[in-house]
PDB file of C-alpha atoms in Angstrom:
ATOM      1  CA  UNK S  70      17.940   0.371  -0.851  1.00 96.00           C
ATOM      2  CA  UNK S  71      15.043  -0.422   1.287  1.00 98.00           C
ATOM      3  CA  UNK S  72      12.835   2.465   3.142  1.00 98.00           C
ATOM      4  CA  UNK S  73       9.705   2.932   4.301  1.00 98.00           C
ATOM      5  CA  UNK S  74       6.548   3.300   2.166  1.00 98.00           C
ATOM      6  CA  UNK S  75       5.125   7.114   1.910  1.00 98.00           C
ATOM      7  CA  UNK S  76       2.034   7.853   0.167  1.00 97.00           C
ATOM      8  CA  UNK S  77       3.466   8.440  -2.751  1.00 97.00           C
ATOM      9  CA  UNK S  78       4.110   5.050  -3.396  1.00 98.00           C
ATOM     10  CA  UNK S  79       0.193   4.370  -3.232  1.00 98.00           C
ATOM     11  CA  UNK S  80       0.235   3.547  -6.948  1.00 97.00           C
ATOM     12  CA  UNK S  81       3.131   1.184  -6.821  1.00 98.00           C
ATOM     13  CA  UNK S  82       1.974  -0.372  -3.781  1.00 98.00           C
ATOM     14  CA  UNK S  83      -2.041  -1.220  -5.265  1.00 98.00           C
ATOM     15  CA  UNK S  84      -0.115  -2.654  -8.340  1.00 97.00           C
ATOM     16  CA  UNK S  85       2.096  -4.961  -6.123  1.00 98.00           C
ATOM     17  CA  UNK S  86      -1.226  -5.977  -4.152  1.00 98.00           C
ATOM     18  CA  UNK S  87      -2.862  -6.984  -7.059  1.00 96.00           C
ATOM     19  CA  UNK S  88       0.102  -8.816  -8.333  1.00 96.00           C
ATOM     20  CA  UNK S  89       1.143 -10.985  -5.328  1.00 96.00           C
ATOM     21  CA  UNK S  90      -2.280 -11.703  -4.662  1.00 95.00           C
ATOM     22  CA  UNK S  91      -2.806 -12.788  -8.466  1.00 94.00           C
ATOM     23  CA  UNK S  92       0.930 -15.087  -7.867  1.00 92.00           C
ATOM     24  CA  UNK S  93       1.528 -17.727 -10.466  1.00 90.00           C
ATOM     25  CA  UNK S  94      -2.451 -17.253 -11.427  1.00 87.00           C
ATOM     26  CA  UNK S  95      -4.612 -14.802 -13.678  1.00 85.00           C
ATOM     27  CA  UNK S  96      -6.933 -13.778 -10.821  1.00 93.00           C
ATOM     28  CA  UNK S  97      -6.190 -12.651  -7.346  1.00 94.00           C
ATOM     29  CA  UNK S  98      -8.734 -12.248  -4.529  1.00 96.00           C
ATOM     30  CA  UNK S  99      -9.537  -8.687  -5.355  1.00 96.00           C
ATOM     31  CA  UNK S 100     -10.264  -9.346  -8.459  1.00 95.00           C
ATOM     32  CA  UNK S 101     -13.113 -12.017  -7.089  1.00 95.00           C
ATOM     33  CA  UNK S 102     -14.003  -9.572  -4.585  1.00 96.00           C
ATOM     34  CA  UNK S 103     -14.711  -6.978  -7.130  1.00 94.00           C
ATOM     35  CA  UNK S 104     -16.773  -9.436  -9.138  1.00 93.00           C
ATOM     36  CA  UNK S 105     -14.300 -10.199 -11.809  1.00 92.00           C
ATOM     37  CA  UNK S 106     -13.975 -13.640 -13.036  1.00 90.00           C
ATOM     38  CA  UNK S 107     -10.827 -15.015 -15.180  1.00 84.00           C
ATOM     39  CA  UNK S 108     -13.022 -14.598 -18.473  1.00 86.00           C
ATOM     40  CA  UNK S 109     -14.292 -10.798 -17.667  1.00 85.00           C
ATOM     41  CA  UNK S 110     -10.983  -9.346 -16.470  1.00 84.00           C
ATOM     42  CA  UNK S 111      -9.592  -6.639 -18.549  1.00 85.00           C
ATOM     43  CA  UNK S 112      -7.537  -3.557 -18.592  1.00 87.00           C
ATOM     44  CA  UNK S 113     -10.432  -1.485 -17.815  1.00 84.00           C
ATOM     45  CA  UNK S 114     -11.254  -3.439 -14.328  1.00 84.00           C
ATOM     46  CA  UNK S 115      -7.490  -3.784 -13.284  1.00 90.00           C
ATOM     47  CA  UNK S 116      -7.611   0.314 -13.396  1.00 93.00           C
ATOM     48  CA  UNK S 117     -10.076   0.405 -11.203  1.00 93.00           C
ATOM     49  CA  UNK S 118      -9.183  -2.481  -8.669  1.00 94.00           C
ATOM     50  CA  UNK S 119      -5.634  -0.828  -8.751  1.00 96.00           C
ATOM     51  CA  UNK S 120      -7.773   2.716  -8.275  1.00 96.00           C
ATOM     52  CA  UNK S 121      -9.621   1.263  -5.339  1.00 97.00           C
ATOM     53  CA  UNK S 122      -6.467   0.220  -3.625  1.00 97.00           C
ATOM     54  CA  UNK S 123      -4.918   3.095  -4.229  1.00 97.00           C
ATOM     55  CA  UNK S 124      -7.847   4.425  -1.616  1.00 97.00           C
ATOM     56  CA  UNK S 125      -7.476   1.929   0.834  1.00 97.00           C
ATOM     57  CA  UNK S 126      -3.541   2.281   0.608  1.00 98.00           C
ATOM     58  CA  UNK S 127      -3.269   5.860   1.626  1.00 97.00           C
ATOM     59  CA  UNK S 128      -6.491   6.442   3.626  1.00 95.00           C
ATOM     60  CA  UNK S 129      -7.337   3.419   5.684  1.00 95.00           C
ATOM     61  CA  UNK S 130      -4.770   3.568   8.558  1.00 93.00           C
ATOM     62  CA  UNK S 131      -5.952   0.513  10.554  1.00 93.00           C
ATOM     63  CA  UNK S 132      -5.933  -1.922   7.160  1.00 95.00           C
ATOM     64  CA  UNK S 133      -3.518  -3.960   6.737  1.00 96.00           C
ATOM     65  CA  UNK S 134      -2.530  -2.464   3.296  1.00 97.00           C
ATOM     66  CA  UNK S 135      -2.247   0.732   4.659  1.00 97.00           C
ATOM     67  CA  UNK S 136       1.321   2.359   3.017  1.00 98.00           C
ATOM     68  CA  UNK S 137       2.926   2.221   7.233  1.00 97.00           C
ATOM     69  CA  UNK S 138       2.794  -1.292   7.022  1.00 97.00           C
ATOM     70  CA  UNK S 139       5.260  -1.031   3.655  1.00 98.00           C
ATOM     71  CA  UNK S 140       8.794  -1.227   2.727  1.00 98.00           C
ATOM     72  CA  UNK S 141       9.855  -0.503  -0.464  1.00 98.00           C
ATOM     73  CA  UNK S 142      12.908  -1.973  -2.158  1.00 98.00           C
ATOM     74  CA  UNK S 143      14.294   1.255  -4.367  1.00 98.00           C
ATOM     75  CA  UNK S 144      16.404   1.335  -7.504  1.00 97.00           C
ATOM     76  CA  UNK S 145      17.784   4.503  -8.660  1.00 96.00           C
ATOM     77  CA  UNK S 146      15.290   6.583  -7.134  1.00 95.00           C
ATOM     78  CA  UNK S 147      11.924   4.672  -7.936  1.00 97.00           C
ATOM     79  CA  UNK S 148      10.341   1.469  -6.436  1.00 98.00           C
ATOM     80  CA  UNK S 149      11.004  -1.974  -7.855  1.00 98.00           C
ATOM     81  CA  UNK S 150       9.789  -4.275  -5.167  1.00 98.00           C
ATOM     82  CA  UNK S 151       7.242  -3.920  -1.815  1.00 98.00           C
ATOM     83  CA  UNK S 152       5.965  -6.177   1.167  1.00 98.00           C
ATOM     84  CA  UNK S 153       4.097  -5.315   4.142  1.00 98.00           C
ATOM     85  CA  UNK S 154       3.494  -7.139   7.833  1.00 97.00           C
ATOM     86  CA  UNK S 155       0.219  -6.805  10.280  1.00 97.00           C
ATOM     87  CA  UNK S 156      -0.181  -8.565  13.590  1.00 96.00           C
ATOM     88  CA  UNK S 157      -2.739 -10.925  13.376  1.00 94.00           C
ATOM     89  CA  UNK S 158      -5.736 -10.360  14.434  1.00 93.00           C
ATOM     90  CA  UNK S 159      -5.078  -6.417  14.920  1.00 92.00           C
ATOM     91  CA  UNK S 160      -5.459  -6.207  11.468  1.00 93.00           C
ATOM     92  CA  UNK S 161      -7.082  -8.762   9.284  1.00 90.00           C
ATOM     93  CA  UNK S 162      -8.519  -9.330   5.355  1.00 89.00           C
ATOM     94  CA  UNK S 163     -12.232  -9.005   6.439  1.00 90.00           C
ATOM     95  CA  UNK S 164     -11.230  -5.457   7.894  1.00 92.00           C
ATOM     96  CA  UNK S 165      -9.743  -5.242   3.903  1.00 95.00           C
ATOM     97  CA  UNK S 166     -12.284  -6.313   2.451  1.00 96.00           C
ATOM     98  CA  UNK S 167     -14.625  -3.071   4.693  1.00 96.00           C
ATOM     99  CA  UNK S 168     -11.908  -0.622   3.151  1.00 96.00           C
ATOM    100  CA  UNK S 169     -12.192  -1.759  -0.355  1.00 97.00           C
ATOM    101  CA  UNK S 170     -15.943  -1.363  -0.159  1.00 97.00           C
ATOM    102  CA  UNK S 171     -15.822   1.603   0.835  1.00 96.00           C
ATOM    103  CA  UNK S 172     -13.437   2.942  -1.600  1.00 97.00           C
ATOM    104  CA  UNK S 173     -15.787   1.290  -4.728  1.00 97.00           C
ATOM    105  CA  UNK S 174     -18.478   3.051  -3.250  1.00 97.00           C
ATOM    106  CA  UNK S 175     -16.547   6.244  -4.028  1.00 96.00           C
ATOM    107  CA  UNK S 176     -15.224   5.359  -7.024  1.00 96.00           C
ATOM    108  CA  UNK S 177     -18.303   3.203  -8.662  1.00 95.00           C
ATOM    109  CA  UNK S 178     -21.182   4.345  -7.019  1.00 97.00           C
ATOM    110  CA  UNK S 179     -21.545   0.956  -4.731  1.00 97.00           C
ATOM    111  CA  UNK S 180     -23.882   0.639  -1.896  1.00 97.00           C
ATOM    112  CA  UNK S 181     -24.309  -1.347   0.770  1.00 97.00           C
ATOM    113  CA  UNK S 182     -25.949  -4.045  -1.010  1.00 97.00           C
ATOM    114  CA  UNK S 183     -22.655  -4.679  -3.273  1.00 97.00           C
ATOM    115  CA  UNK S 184     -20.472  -4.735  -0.312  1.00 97.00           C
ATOM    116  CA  UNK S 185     -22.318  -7.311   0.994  1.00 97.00           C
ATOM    117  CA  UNK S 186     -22.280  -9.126  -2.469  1.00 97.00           C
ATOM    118  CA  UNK S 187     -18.569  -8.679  -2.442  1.00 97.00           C
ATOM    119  CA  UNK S 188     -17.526 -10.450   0.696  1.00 97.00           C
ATOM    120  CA  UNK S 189     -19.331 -13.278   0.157  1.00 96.00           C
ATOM    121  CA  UNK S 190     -17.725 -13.926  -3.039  1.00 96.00           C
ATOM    122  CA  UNK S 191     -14.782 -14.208  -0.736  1.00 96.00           C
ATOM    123  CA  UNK S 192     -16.220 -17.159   1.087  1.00 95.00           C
ATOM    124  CA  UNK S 193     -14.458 -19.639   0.011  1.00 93.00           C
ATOM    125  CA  UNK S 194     -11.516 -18.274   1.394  1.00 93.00           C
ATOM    126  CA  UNK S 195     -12.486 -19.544   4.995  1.00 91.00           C
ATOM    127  CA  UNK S 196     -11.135 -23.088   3.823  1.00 90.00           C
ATOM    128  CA  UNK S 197      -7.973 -21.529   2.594  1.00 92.00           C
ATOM    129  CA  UNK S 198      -6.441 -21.507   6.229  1.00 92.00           C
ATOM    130  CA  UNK S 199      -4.897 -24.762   7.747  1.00 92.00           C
ATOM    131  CA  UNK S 200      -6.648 -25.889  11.109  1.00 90.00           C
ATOM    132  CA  UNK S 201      -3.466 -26.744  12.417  1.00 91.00           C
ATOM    133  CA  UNK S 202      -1.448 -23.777  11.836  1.00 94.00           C
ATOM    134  CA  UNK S 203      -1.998 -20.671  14.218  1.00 93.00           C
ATOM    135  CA  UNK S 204      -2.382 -16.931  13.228  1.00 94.00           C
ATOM    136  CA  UNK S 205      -3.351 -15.346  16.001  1.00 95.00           C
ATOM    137  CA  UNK S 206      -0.388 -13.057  17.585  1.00 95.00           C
ATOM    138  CA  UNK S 207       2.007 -13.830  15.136  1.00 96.00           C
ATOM    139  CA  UNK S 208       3.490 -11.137  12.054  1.00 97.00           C
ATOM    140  CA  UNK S 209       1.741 -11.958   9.213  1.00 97.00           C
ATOM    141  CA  UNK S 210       3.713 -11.028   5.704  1.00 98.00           C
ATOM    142  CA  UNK S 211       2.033  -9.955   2.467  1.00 97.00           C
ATOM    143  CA  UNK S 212       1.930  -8.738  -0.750  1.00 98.00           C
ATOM    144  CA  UNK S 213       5.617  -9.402  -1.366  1.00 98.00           C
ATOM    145  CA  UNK S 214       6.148  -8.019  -5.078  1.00 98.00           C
ATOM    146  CA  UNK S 215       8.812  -7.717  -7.269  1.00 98.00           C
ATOM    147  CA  UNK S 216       8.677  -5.891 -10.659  1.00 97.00           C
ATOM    148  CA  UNK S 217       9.164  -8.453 -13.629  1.00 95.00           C
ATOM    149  CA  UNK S 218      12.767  -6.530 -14.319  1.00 96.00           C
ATOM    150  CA  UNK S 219      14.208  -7.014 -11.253  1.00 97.00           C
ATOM    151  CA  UNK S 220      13.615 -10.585 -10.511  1.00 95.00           C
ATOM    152  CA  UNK S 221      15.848 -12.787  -9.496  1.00 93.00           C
ATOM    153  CA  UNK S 222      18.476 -10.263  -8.167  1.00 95.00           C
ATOM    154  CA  UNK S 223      17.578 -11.782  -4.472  1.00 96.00           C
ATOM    155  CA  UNK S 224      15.328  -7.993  -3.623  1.00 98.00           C
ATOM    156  CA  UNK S 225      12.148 -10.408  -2.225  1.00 98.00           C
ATOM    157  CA  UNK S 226      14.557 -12.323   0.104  1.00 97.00           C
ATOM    158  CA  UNK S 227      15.462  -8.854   1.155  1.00 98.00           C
ATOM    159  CA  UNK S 228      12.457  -7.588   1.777  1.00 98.00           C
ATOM    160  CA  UNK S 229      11.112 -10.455   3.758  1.00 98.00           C
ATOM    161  CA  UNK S 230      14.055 -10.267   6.135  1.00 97.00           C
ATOM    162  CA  UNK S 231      13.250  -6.559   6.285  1.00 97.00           C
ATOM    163  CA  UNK S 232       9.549  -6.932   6.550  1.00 97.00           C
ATOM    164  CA  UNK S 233      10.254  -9.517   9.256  1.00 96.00           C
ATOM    165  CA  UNK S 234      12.455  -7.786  11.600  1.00 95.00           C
ATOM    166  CA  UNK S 235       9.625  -5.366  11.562  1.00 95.00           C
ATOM    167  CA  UNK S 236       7.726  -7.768  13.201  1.00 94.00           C
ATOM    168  CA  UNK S 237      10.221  -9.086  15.907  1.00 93.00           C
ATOM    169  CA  UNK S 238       9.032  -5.944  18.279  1.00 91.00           C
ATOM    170  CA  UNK S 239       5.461  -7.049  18.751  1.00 94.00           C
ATOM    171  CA  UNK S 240       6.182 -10.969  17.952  1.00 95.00           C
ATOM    172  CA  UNK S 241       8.117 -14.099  17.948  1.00 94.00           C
ATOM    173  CA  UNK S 242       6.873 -15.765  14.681  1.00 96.00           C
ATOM    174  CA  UNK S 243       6.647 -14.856  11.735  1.00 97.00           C
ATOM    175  CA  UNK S 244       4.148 -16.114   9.084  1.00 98.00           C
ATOM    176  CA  UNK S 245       3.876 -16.536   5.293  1.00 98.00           C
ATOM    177  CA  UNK S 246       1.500 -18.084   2.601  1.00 97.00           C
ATOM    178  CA  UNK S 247       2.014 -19.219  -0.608  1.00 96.00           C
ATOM    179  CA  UNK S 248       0.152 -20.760  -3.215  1.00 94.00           C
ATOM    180  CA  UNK S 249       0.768 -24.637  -3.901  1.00 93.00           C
ATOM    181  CA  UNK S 250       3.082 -24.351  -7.095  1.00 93.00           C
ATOM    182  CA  UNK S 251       4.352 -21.114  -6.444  1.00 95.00           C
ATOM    183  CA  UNK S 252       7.979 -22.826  -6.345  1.00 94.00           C
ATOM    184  CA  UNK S 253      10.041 -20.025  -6.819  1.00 94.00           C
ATOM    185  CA  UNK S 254       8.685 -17.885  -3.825  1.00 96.00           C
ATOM    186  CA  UNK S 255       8.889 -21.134  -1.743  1.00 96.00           C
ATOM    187  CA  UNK S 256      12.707 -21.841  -2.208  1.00 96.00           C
ATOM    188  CA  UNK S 257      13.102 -18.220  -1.810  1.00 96.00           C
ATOM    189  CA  UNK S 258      11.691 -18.328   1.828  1.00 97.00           C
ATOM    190  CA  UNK S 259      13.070 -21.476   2.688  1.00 97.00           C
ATOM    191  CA  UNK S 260      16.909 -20.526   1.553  1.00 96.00           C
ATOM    192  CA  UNK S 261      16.194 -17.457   4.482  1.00 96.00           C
ATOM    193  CA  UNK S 262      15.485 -19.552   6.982  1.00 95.00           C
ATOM    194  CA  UNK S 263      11.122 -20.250   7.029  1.00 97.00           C
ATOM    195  CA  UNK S 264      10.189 -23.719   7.257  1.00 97.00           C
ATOM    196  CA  UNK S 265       6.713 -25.948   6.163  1.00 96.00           C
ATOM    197  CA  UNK S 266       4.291 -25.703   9.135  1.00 96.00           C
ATOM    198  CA  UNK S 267       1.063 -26.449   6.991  1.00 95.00           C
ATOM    199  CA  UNK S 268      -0.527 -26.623   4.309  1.00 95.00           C
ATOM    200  CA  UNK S 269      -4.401 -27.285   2.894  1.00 95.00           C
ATOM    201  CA  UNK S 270      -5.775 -27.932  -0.920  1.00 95.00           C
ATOM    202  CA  UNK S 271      -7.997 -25.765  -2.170  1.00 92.00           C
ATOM    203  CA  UNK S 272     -11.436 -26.675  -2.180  1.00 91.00           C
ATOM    204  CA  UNK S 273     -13.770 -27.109  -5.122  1.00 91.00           C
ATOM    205  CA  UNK S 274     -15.010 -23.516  -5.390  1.00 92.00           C
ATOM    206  CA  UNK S 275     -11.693 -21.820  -4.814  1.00 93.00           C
ATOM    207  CA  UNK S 276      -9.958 -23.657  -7.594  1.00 92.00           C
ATOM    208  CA  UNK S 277     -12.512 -22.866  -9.742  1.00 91.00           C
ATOM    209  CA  UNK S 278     -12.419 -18.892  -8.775  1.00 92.00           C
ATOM    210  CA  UNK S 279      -8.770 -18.729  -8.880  1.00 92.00           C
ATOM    211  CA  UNK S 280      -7.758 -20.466 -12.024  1.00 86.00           C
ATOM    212  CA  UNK S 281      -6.603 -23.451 -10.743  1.00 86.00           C
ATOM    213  CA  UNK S 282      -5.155 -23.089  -7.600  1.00 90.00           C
ATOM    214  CA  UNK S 283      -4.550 -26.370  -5.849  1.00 90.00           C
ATOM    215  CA  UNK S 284      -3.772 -24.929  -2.447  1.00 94.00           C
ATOM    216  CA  UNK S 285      -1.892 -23.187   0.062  1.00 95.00           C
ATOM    217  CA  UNK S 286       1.535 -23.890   2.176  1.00 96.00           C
ATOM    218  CA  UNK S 287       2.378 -21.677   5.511  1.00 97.00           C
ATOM    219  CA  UNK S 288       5.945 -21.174   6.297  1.00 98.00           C
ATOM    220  CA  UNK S 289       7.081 -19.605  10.001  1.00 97.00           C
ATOM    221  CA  UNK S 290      10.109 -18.076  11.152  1.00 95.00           C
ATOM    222  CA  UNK S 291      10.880 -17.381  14.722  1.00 92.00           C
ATOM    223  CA  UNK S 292      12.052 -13.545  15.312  1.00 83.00           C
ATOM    224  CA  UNK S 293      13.749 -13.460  18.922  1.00 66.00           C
ATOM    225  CA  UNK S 294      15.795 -16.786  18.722  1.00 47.00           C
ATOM    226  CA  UNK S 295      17.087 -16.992  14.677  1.00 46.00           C
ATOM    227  CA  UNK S 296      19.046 -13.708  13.221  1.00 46.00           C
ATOM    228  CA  UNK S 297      17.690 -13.401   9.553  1.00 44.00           C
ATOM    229  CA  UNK S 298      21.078 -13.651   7.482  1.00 44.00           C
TER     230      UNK S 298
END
């Protein structure tokens, strides 16, 4: 069944984050953000990425990853899949990236200086987003994750729809990104009704930090005229 995320789902929910935002790669964002590279990530620094979310998941209330933005998809009493939805620009990653900070300077004894360190490793990301595709006012979907032993039993396409009707009270589109050979979570958004509005290769540096990744496709979805079936 699906429900709403409490904060006892924090855990769950960081490891999701990390996941989606890792995709068909070895390194997500966070990862970057928290100085990792593909060669120096371990065990050790996944507990502590997963750790910092963990903060921003159940404290920051205006982030984006904050556990009332969450639906979890539930199994015999224990989550097996998650997604959240912001508006854009109420919420945004740069107000993410102010949480997570914060959180490492709790947790690793960060100051400003790191902080400031962090987000610029996150750059590259500002060449990640498609000129011709527009975020502003629309429901934004992320961190759609699915543990590996549930897969493929259709709980994503579920949560999406979920996740998305969510956002039909405060908008009429709804958004999605997905990394360039991430085929599986394409179809999957496609079969429920998104469709292509844009797309934009990766540039130099951002293929290099993420292991590879060639780019980025947007799908949309309008909420008030299309029923999600």
């Amino acid at each position: 069944m699906i429900r709403k995320a409490t904060p006892n789902d924090a855990n769950f929910i960081a490891v999701g984050i990390l996941a989606a935002e890792r995709g068909i790669h070895k390194i997500g964002i966070w990862d970057v953000y928290l100085g990792e590279t593909i060669d120096s990530m371990t065990n050790q620094s996944t507990s502590l990425a997963t750790k910092a979310l963990q903060r921003v998941v159940t404290t920051a209330t205006s982030c984006l990853y904050h556990f009332s933005q969450f639906l979890i998809y539930e199994v015999d009493g224990g989550p097996v899949g998650c997604a959240c939805g912001y508006l854009h620009p109420e919420k945004s990653l740069l107000q993410t990236m102010t949480f997570l900070g914060q959180a490492m300077q709790g947790l690793a004894g960060w100051e400003e200086s790191h902080c400031v360190c962090a987000k610029e490793r996150l750059n590259f990301l500002d060449d990640c987003f498609p000129a011709d595709v527009a975020f502003d006012g629309k429901w934004i979907i992320e961190a759609v994750y699915v543990d590996d032993n549930f897969r493929r039993k259709g709980i994503a396409s579920k949560l999406v729809r979920a996740v998305a009707e969510m956002g039909s009270q405060v908008s009429d589109d709804v958004l999605i990104g997905v990394a360039v050979g991430n085929d599986g979570s394409m179809s999957c958004y496609e079969q429920i009704g998104f469709s292509r509005v844009g797309s934009v290769p990766s540039s130099k540096e951002c293929e290099q930090v993420l292991g590879g990744c060639s780019g980025f496709s947007y799908l949309e979805k309008k909420t008030k005229t299309q029923a999600y079936s």
